[in-house]
mmCIF file of C-alpha atoms in Angstrom:
data_model
loop_
_atom_site.group_PDB
_atom_site.id
_atom_site.type_symbol
_atom_site.label_atom_id
_atom_site.label_comp_id
_atom_site.label_asym_id
_atom_site.label_seq_id
_atom_site.Cartn_x
_atom_site.Cartn_y
_atom_site.Cartn_z
ATOM 1 C CA UNK A 1 121.743 65.126 118.395
ATOM 2 C CA UNK A 2 120.481 61.561 118.776
ATOM 3 C CA UNK A 3 118.688 62.471 121.993
ATOM 4 C CA UNK A 4 117.160 65.427 120.601
ATOM 5 C CA UNK A 5 115.676 63.388 117.954
ATOM 6 C CA UNK A 6 114.464 60.987 120.364
ATOM 7 C CA UNK A 7 112.701 63.470 122.646
ATOM 8 C CA UNK A 8 110.989 65.082 119.401
ATOM 9 C CA UNK A 9 110.015 61.639 118.179
ATOM 10 C CA UNK A 10 108.453 60.553 121.770
ATOM 11 C CA UNK A 11 106.489 64.173 121.694
ATOM 12 C CA UNK A 12 105.173 63.279 118.464
ATOM 13 C CA UNK A 13 104.459 60.147 119.814
ATOM 14 C CA UNK A 14 102.254 61.625 122.942
ATOM 15 C CA UNK A 15 100.713 63.925 120.597
ATOM 16 C CA UNK A 16 99.182 61.332 118.409
ATOM 17 C CA UNK A 17 97.910 59.316 121.282
ATOM 18 C CA UNK A 18 96.254 62.710 122.799
ATOM 19 C CA UNK A 19 94.563 63.123 119.455
ATOM 20 C CA UNK A 20 93.529 59.575 119.316
ATOM 21 C CA UNK A 21 91.854 59.889 122.724
ATOM 22 C CA UNK A 22 90.171 63.085 122.179
ATOM 23 C CA UNK A 23 88.499 61.843 118.823
ATOM 24 C CA UNK A 24 87.403 58.501 120.514
ATOM 25 C CA UNK A 25 85.964 60.920 123.465
ATOM 26 C CA UNK A 26 83.885 62.885 121.136
ATOM 27 C CA UNK A 27 82.974 59.787 119.197
ATOM 28 C CA UNK A 28 81.533 57.980 122.385
ATOM 29 C CA UNK A 29 80.199 61.466 124.083
ATOM 30 C CA UNK A 30 76.126 60.574 124.329
ATOM 31 C CA UNK A 31 73.938 63.192 122.155
ATOM 32 C CA UNK A 32 72.096 65.690 123.959
ATOM 33 C CA UNK A 33 68.563 65.204 124.971
ATOM 34 C CA UNK A 34 66.142 66.219 121.914
ATOM 35 C CA UNK A 35 63.131 68.127 122.988
ATOM 36 C CA UNK A 36 59.669 66.528 122.350
ATOM 37 C CA UNK A 37 58.795 65.676 119.026
ATOM 38 C CA UNK A 38 56.270 68.159 117.678
ATOM 39 C CA UNK A 39 55.479 69.769 114.409
ATOM 40 C CA UNK A 40 53.852 73.064 115.470
ATOM 41 C CA UNK A 41 55.796 74.589 118.182
ATOM 42 C CA UNK A 42 57.974 76.920 115.866
ATOM 43 C CA UNK A 43 54.475 78.685 114.906
ATOM 44 C CA UNK A 44 54.898 80.207 118.109
ATOM 45 C CA UNK A 45 57.180 83.335 118.228
ATOM 46 C CA UNK A 46 58.924 83.381 121.604
ATOM 47 C CA UNK A 47 58.370 86.815 122.375
ATOM 48 C CA UNK A 48 54.500 86.471 121.995
ATOM 49 C CA UNK A 49 54.375 83.155 123.906
ATOM 50 C CA UNK A 50 56.322 84.487 126.954
ATOM 51 C CA UNK A 51 53.932 87.747 127.224
ATOM 52 C CA UNK A 52 50.950 85.484 127.067
ATOM 53 C CA UNK A 53 52.272 82.960 129.683
ATOM 54 C CA UNK A 54 53.314 86.051 131.878
ATOM 55 C CA UNK A 55 49.869 87.380 131.963
ATOM 56 C CA UNK A 56 48.318 84.028 133.216
ATOM 57 C CA UNK A 57 50.906 84.163 135.756
ATOM 58 C CA UNK A 58 50.066 87.822 137.095
ATOM 59 C CA UNK A 59 46.592 86.162 137.315
ATOM 60 C CA UNK A 60 47.820 83.896 139.694
ATOM 61 C CA UNK A 61 50.910 85.194 141.429
ATOM 62 C CA UNK A 62 50.434 87.165 144.884
ATOM 63 C CA UNK A 63 50.443 91.089 143.861
ATOM 64 C CA UNK A 64 52.678 91.656 147.347
ATOM 65 C CA UNK A 65 54.151 88.845 149.538
ATOM 66 C CA UNK A 66 54.167 85.182 148.341
ATOM 67 C CA UNK A 67 54.006 83.493 151.866
ATOM 68 C CA UNK A 68 53.647 80.221 150.569
ATOM 69 C CA UNK A 69 57.226 80.754 148.500
ATOM 70 C CA UNK A 70 58.818 81.858 151.425
ATOM 71 C CA UNK A 71 57.643 79.064 153.663
ATOM 72 C CA UNK A 72 59.206 76.434 150.835
ATOM 73 C CA UNK A 73 62.452 78.657 150.319
ATOM 74 C CA UNK A 74 64.779 78.573 147.302
ATOM 75 C CA UNK A 75 66.510 75.408 147.687
ATOM 76 C CA UNK A 76 66.843 73.531 144.463
ATOM 77 C CA UNK A 77 64.343 70.656 143.954
ATOM 78 C CA UNK A 78 62.871 68.456 141.505
ATOM 79 C CA UNK A 79 58.962 67.857 140.523
ATOM 80 C CA UNK A 80 57.452 64.913 138.614
ATOM 81 C CA UNK A 81 54.780 65.643 135.635
ATOM 82 C CA UNK A 82 52.445 63.030 135.574
ATOM 83 C CA UNK A 83 49.255 61.953 132.955
ATOM 84 C CA UNK A 84 46.586 60.617 134.872
ATOM 85 C CA UNK A 85 43.574 60.636 132.744
ATOM 86 C CA UNK A 86 43.499 59.656 128.830
ATOM 87 C CA UNK A 87 43.837 61.450 126.035
ATOM 88 C CA UNK A 88 46.302 63.438 123.353
ATOM 89 C CA UNK A 89 49.321 65.520 125.099
ATOM 90 C CA UNK A 90 49.330 69.221 123.621
ATOM 91 C CA UNK A 91 50.651 72.409 124.903
ATOM 92 C CA UNK A 92 54.043 71.449 125.553
ATOM 93 C CA UNK A 93 55.646 74.806 124.576
ATOM 94 C CA UNK A 94 53.128 76.909 127.111
ATOM 95 C CA UNK A 95 54.364 74.447 130.099
ATOM 96 C CA UNK A 96 57.731 75.023 128.925
ATOM 97 C CA UNK A 97 57.579 78.882 128.610
ATOM 98 C CA UNK A 98 55.746 78.878 131.729
ATOM 99 C CA UNK A 99 58.875 77.555 133.928
ATOM 100 C CA UNK A 100 61.170 79.932 131.909
ATOM 101 C CA UNK A 101 59.315 82.934 132.758
ATOM 102 C CA UNK A 102 59.645 81.544 136.256
ATOM 103 C CA UNK A 103 63.036 81.598 135.791
ATOM 104 C CA UNK A 104 66.125 79.320 136.787
ATOM 105 C CA UNK A 105 63.941 76.137 136.323
ATOM 106 C CA UNK A 106 64.944 73.197 133.933
ATOM 107 C CA UNK A 107 62.663 70.504 132.138
ATOM 108 C CA UNK A 108 63.395 67.315 130.880
ATOM 109 C CA UNK A 109 61.045 65.432 128.892
ATOM 110 C CA UNK A 110 60.653 61.804 128.649
ATOM 111 C CA UNK A 111 61.626 60.273 125.462
ATOM 112 C CA UNK A 112 57.688 58.968 125.424
ATOM 113 C CA UNK A 113 56.617 62.641 125.831
ATOM 114 C CA UNK A 114 55.612 63.235 122.357
ATOM 115 C CA UNK A 115 52.785 66.101 121.290
ATOM 116 C CA UNK A 116 50.097 64.633 119.168
ATOM 117 C CA UNK A 117 50.531 61.392 120.980
ATOM 118 C CA UNK A 118 47.585 59.404 122.367
ATOM 119 C CA UNK A 119 48.083 57.843 125.619
ATOM 120 C CA UNK A 120 44.679 55.786 125.668
ATOM 121 C CA UNK A 121 45.785 53.974 129.108
ATOM 122 C CA UNK A 122 46.542 56.865 131.309
ATOM 123 C CA UNK A 123 44.756 56.735 134.456
ATOM 124 C CA UNK A 124 45.024 57.652 138.230
ATOM 125 C CA UNK A 125 45.981 54.001 138.746
ATOM 126 C CA UNK A 126 48.194 54.187 135.774
ATOM 127 C CA UNK A 127 49.926 57.112 135.690
ATOM 128 C CA UNK A 128 52.466 57.954 132.879
ATOM 129 C CA UNK A 129 55.806 60.355 133.980
ATOM 130 C CA UNK A 130 56.268 62.704 130.944
ATOM 131 C CA UNK A 131 58.737 65.297 132.582
ATOM 132 C CA UNK A 132 60.833 66.269 135.122
ATOM 133 C CA UNK A 133 61.457 70.251 136.283
ATOM 134 C CA UNK A 134 63.932 71.190 138.453
ATOM 135 C CA UNK A 135 64.580 74.512 140.167
ATOM 136 C CA UNK A 136 63.692 76.480 143.283
ATOM 137 C CA UNK A 137 61.436 75.070 144.755
ATOM 138 C CA UNK A 138 59.239 78.390 145.179
ATOM 139 C CA UNK A 139 59.706 79.004 141.440
ATOM 140 C CA UNK A 140 58.210 75.286 140.652
ATOM 141 C CA UNK A 141 55.224 75.692 143.013
ATOM 142 C CA UNK A 142 54.626 79.524 141.272
ATOM 143 C CA UNK A 143 54.480 77.975 138.029
ATOM 144 C CA UNK A 144 52.713 74.418 138.833
ATOM 145 C CA UNK A 145 49.114 75.344 138.258
ATOM 146 C CA UNK A 146 49.515 77.880 135.279
ATOM 147 C CA UNK A 147 51.678 75.349 133.504
ATOM 148 C CA UNK A 148 48.749 72.326 134.429
ATOM 149 C CA UNK A 149 45.715 74.763 133.361
ATOM 150 C CA UNK A 150 47.346 75.100 129.634
ATOM 151 C CA UNK A 151 48.603 71.629 129.253
ATOM 152 C CA UNK A 152 45.340 70.279 130.602
ATOM 153 C CA UNK A 153 42.961 72.452 128.710
ATOM 154 C CA UNK A 154 45.162 72.274 125.510
ATOM 155 C CA UNK A 155 45.084 68.560 125.736
ATOM 156 C CA UNK A 156 41.692 68.545 126.331
ATOM 157 C CA UNK A 157 41.015 70.234 122.836
ATOM 158 C CA UNK A 158 43.251 67.991 121.001
ATOM 159 C CA UNK A 159 41.792 65.280 122.279
ATOM 160 C CA UNK A 160 38.236 66.021 120.947
ATOM 161 C CA UNK A 161 39.387 67.298 117.796
ATOM 162 C CA UNK A 162 41.579 64.016 117.233
ATOM 163 C CA UNK A 163 38.342 62.167 118.235
ATOM 164 C CA UNK A 164 36.266 64.103 115.441
ATOM 165 C CA UNK A 165 39.098 63.679 112.742
ATOM 166 C CA UNK A 166 39.318 59.798 113.609
ATOM 167 C CA UNK A 167 35.684 59.715 112.737
ATOM 168 C CA UNK A 168 35.995 61.513 109.526
ATOM 169 C CA UNK A 169 38.879 59.361 108.730
ATOM 170 C CA UNK A 170 36.956 56.139 109.198
ATOM 171 C CA UNK A 171 34.032 57.469 107.265
ATOM 172 C CA UNK A 172 36.427 58.230 104.314
ATOM 173 C CA UNK A 173 35.265 61.541 103.932
ATOM 174 C CA UNK A 174 38.174 63.881 102.710
ATOM 175 C CA UNK A 175 37.239 67.463 104.065
ATOM 176 C CA UNK A 176 38.157 69.334 107.006
ATOM 177 C CA UNK A 177 37.334 69.124 110.721
ATOM 178 C CA UNK A 178 37.909 72.545 112.002
ATOM 179 C CA UNK A 179 37.076 74.628 115.275
ATOM 180 C CA UNK A 180 35.468 78.016 115.177
ATOM 181 C CA UNK A 181 36.150 81.676 116.789
ATOM 182 C CA UNK A 182 34.177 80.275 119.843
ATOM 183 C CA UNK A 183 37.391 79.983 122.164
ATOM 184 C CA UNK A 184 37.812 81.054 125.583
ATOM 185 C CA UNK A 185 38.556 85.073 126.016
ATOM 186 C CA UNK A 186 42.364 85.279 126.702
ATOM 187 C CA UNK A 187 43.127 81.279 126.099
ATOM 188 C CA UNK A 188 42.670 81.681 122.353
ATOM 189 C CA UNK A 189 46.087 80.328 121.241
ATOM 190 C CA UNK A 190 46.187 77.538 123.493
ATOM 191 C CA UNK A 191 43.011 76.129 122.245
ATOM 192 C CA UNK A 192 43.672 76.889 118.817
ATOM 193 C CA UNK A 193 46.962 75.356 118.857
ATOM 194 C CA UNK A 194 45.082 72.506 120.637
ATOM 195 C CA UNK A 195 43.225 71.974 117.648
ATOM 196 C CA UNK A 196 46.183 71.753 115.031
ATOM 197 C CA UNK A 197 47.721 69.380 117.401
ATOM 198 C CA UNK A 198 44.391 67.186 117.578
ATOM 199 C CA UNK A 199 44.700 67.055 113.364
ATOM 200 C CA UNK A 200 41.846 69.567 113.266
ATOM 201 C CA UNK A 201 41.811 73.187 111.221
ATOM 202 C CA UNK A 202 41.726 76.088 113.420
ATOM 203 C CA UNK A 203 39.443 78.381 111.115
ATOM 204 C CA UNK A 204 40.457 82.042 111.126
ATOM 205 C CA UNK A 205 42.734 83.160 114.248
ATOM 206 C CA UNK A 206 41.126 86.558 114.565
ATOM 207 C CA UNK A 207 38.896 88.984 112.855
ATOM 208 C CA UNK A 208 41.142 90.018 110.578
ATOM 209 C CA UNK A 209 42.694 86.583 109.566
ATOM 210 C CA UNK A 210 39.660 85.964 107.213
ATOM 211 C CA UNK A 211 36.855 88.289 106.163
ATOM 212 C CA UNK A 212 33.379 86.584 107.393
ATOM 213 C CA UNK A 213 30.500 88.301 106.887
ATOM 214 C CA UNK A 214 27.853 86.957 109.074
ATOM 215 C CA UNK A 215 23.774 87.501 109.140
ATOM 216 C CA UNK A 216 24.293 90.409 111.419
ATOM 217 C CA UNK A 217 26.402 92.201 109.029
ATOM 218 C CA UNK A 218 24.306 91.706 106.105
ATOM 219 C CA UNK A 219 21.411 93.098 108.361
ATOM 220 C CA UNK A 220 23.324 96.001 109.487
ATOM 221 C CA UNK A 221 24.608 97.192 105.960
ATOM 222 C CA UNK A 222 20.753 97.013 104.483
ATOM 223 C CA UNK A 223 20.530 93.344 103.750
ATOM 224 C CA UNK A 224 22.252 93.340 100.766
ATOM 225 C CA UNK A 225 24.966 89.957 100.799
ATOM 226 C CA UNK A 226 26.222 91.338 97.386
ATOM 227 C CA UNK A 227 26.679 94.752 98.712
ATOM 228 C CA UNK A 228 28.358 93.664 101.467
ATOM 229 C CA UNK A 229 30.851 90.922 99.468
ATOM 230 C CA UNK A 230 32.063 94.095 97.238
ATOM 231 C CA UNK A 231 32.654 96.803 100.126
ATOM 232 C CA UNK A 232 34.587 94.184 101.554
ATOM 233 C CA UNK A 233 36.650 93.122 98.651
ATOM 234 C CA UNK A 234 37.417 96.719 98.018
ATOM 235 C CA UNK A 235 39.304 96.938 101.207
ATOM 236 C CA UNK A 236 40.658 93.471 101.534
ATOM 237 C CA UNK A 237 41.949 92.808 97.886
ATOM 238 C CA UNK A 238 43.439 89.853 96.504
ATOM 239 C CA UNK A 239 45.177 88.547 99.922
ATOM 240 C CA UNK A 240 42.163 87.892 102.065
ATOM 241 C CA UNK A 241 39.776 85.468 101.554
ATOM 242 C CA UNK A 242 36.264 86.511 102.055
ATOM 243 C CA UNK A 243 33.380 84.030 104.142
ATOM 244 C CA UNK A 244 29.643 84.643 103.868
ATOM 245 C CA UNK A 245 27.338 82.932 106.220
ATOM 246 C CA UNK A 246 23.979 81.918 104.645
ATOM 247 C CA UNK A 247 20.730 80.447 105.405
ATOM 248 C CA UNK A 248 19.836 79.344 102.207
ATOM 249 C CA UNK A 249 20.820 78.054 98.685
ATOM 250 C CA UNK A 250 19.714 81.102 97.170
ATOM 251 C CA UNK A 251 21.815 83.332 99.612
ATOM 252 C CA UNK A 252 24.937 80.978 98.966
ATOM 253 C CA UNK A 253 24.835 81.640 95.145
ATOM 254 C CA UNK A 254 24.404 85.077 95.413
ATOM 255 C CA UNK A 255 27.172 85.299 97.826
ATOM 256 C CA UNK A 256 29.262 83.173 95.276
ATOM 257 C CA UNK A 257 28.149 85.322 92.331
ATOM 258 C CA UNK A 258 29.153 88.295 94.355
ATOM 259 C CA UNK A 259 32.694 86.929 94.834
ATOM 260 C CA UNK A 260 32.840 85.022 98.014
ATOM 261 C CA UNK A 261 35.482 82.929 98.528
ATOM 262 C CA UNK A 262 33.564 80.470 101.097
ATOM 263 C CA UNK A 263 29.807 80.183 101.893
ATOM 264 C CA UNK A 264 28.848 78.525 104.972
ATOM 265 C CA UNK A 265 25.936 76.762 104.847
ATOM 266 C CA UNK A 266 24.275 77.577 108.624
ATOM 267 C CA UNK A 267 21.994 75.287 110.647
ATOM 268 C CA UNK A 268 20.867 73.199 107.982
ATOM 269 C CA UNK A 269 19.299 69.740 108.503
ATOM 270 C CA UNK A 270 21.879 67.207 107.073
ATOM 271 C CA UNK A 271 19.758 66.138 104.169
ATOM 272 C CA UNK A 272 18.569 69.848 102.947
ATOM 273 C CA UNK A 273 22.663 70.674 103.224
ATOM 274 C CA UNK A 274 23.903 67.787 101.022
ATOM 275 C CA UNK A 275 21.335 68.317 98.468
ATOM 276 C CA UNK A 276 21.891 71.921 98.113
ATOM 277 C CA UNK A 277 25.522 71.758 98.532
ATOM 278 C CA UNK A 278 25.706 69.190 95.522
ATOM 279 C CA UNK A 279 23.484 71.982 93.517
ATOM 280 C CA UNK A 280 26.250 74.644 94.461
ATOM 281 C CA UNK A 281 28.952 72.864 93.662
ATOM 282 C CA UNK A 282 27.888 71.997 90.111
ATOM 283 C CA UNK A 283 27.996 75.914 89.423
ATOM 284 C CA UNK A 284 30.444 77.334 91.591
ATOM 285 C CA UNK A 285 32.996 73.987 91.768
ATOM 286 C CA UNK A 286 36.070 76.543 92.982
ATOM 287 C CA UNK A 287 34.187 78.168 95.977
ATOM 288 C CA UNK A 288 34.475 76.075 99.559
ATOM 289 C CA UNK A 289 31.709 75.003 101.417
ATOM 290 C CA UNK A 290 31.610 74.970 105.062
ATOM 291 C CA UNK A 291 28.619 73.214 107.304
ATOM 292 C CA UNK A 292 28.331 74.610 110.468
ATOM 293 C CA UNK A 293 25.671 75.267 113.051
ATOM 294 C CA UNK A 294 24.802 72.721 115.847
ATOM 295 C CA UNK A 295 26.970 70.031 114.871
ATOM 296 C CA UNK A 296 28.536 67.561 117.226
ATOM 297 C CA UNK A 297 30.906 64.694 117.100
ATOM 298 C CA UNK A 298 27.903 62.360 117.432
ATOM 299 C CA UNK A 299 26.001 63.909 114.481
ATOM 300 C CA UNK A 300 28.850 64.793 112.237
ATOM 301 C CA UNK A 301 28.882 61.939 109.855
ATOM 302 C CA UNK A 302 25.339 62.802 108.645
ATOM 303 C CA UNK A 303 26.756 66.008 107.262
ATOM 304 C CA UNK A 304 29.623 63.958 105.229
ATOM 305 C CA UNK A 305 29.598 64.709 101.777
ATOM 306 C CA UNK A 306 31.960 65.005 98.556
ATOM 307 C CA UNK A 307 30.484 68.488 97.962
ATOM 308 C CA UNK A 308 31.103 69.603 101.546
ATOM 309 C CA UNK A 309 34.573 70.578 101.954
ATOM 310 C CA UNK A 310 34.583 71.771 106.040
ATOM 311 C CA UNK A 311 32.787 71.041 109.030
ATOM 312 C CA UNK A 312 33.457 73.221 112.153
ATOM 313 C CA UNK A 313 32.206 72.836 115.536
ATOM 314 C CA UNK A 314 32.482 75.284 118.362
ATOM 315 C CA UNK A 315 31.965 72.426 120.938
ATOM 316 C CA UNK A 316 36.008 71.923 119.747
ATOM 317 C CA UNK A 317 36.861 74.734 122.158
ATOM 318 C CA UNK A 318 33.884 74.981 123.978
ATOM 319 C CA UNK A 319 32.652 71.734 125.409
ATOM 320 C CA UNK A 320 35.969 69.542 125.544
ATOM 321 C CA UNK A 321 37.148 68.103 128.910
ATOM 322 C CA UNK A 322 40.540 68.620 130.382
ATOM 323 C CA UNK A 323 43.018 66.013 130.399
ATOM 324 C CA UNK A 324 44.242 65.101 134.176
ATOM 325 C CA UNK A 325 47.900 66.195 135.041
ATOM 326 C CA UNK A 326 49.465 66.852 138.183
ATOM 327 C CA UNK A 327 53.265 68.138 139.119
ATOM 328 C CA UNK A 328 54.542 66.466 142.327
ATOM 329 C CA UNK A 329 57.717 67.467 144.298
ATOM 330 C CA UNK A 330 60.006 64.401 144.622
ATOM 331 C CA UNK A 331 60.202 63.601 148.440
#
């Protein structure tokens, strides 16, 4: 009897020791690596981004035999992503999706790799390691160029956008710097995402997001801004804004009277724009005023005014410099 009690006591003690050990192990387990911090990746639905990236890859992947892939084989190897020119990092979701579609690849991002972060000291002589990609070497090489193309271009848009946003802030202008619909065909989502990461507004993403009645629309329906706005309002209802491109203050007034939510003062000289925007806002303070047409980063400060809500530039997605990245096999 005494032996039975002793055995039970010993078993209980062992169980307590095992429980304590398990708890200590769980508390000392290192936290799992977290994905790079960014605020906008959840905007990109995985099925959509996979479809887009798959199309990019199909442009580049051989339609028949991949001889280069045959040469290197499918051994598991590692490649390192390096940033080699200054800029703002953007496009991580597209980089990740590329190797996800290629299959059997994993990516470990460095702690310093943060979307929206500027790396002004990156250069060919001062390369910054951002990530390590591991997988079958043929898969790494199939995805390499597509992944770098999206990352370099998205980062280029973010860099230029951020420069313009910083100019606006330094001049205490409270409005929005925005892109336009002048994007690269097939690459719009990447460039629009770059605008966001750089701190700029995307403007409308496509023809269905906001109604914009340009000069061609007005001319094609008889030259009447009022008729064009009212016809658009019938089908767009309360859920869509209507913007009208205007060549004069008089056109902007007509557009607002007809119910436009936004007026674009297009191709105005800076002083005339600020003068007309002030007159317009006195009568229609609730209508958004956008300045556009030939505005660049250098001339943008000339258009800053408390009566201008948005300054849009096509150059943000048409005239950006790509940021230089490389992906090198570790050897």
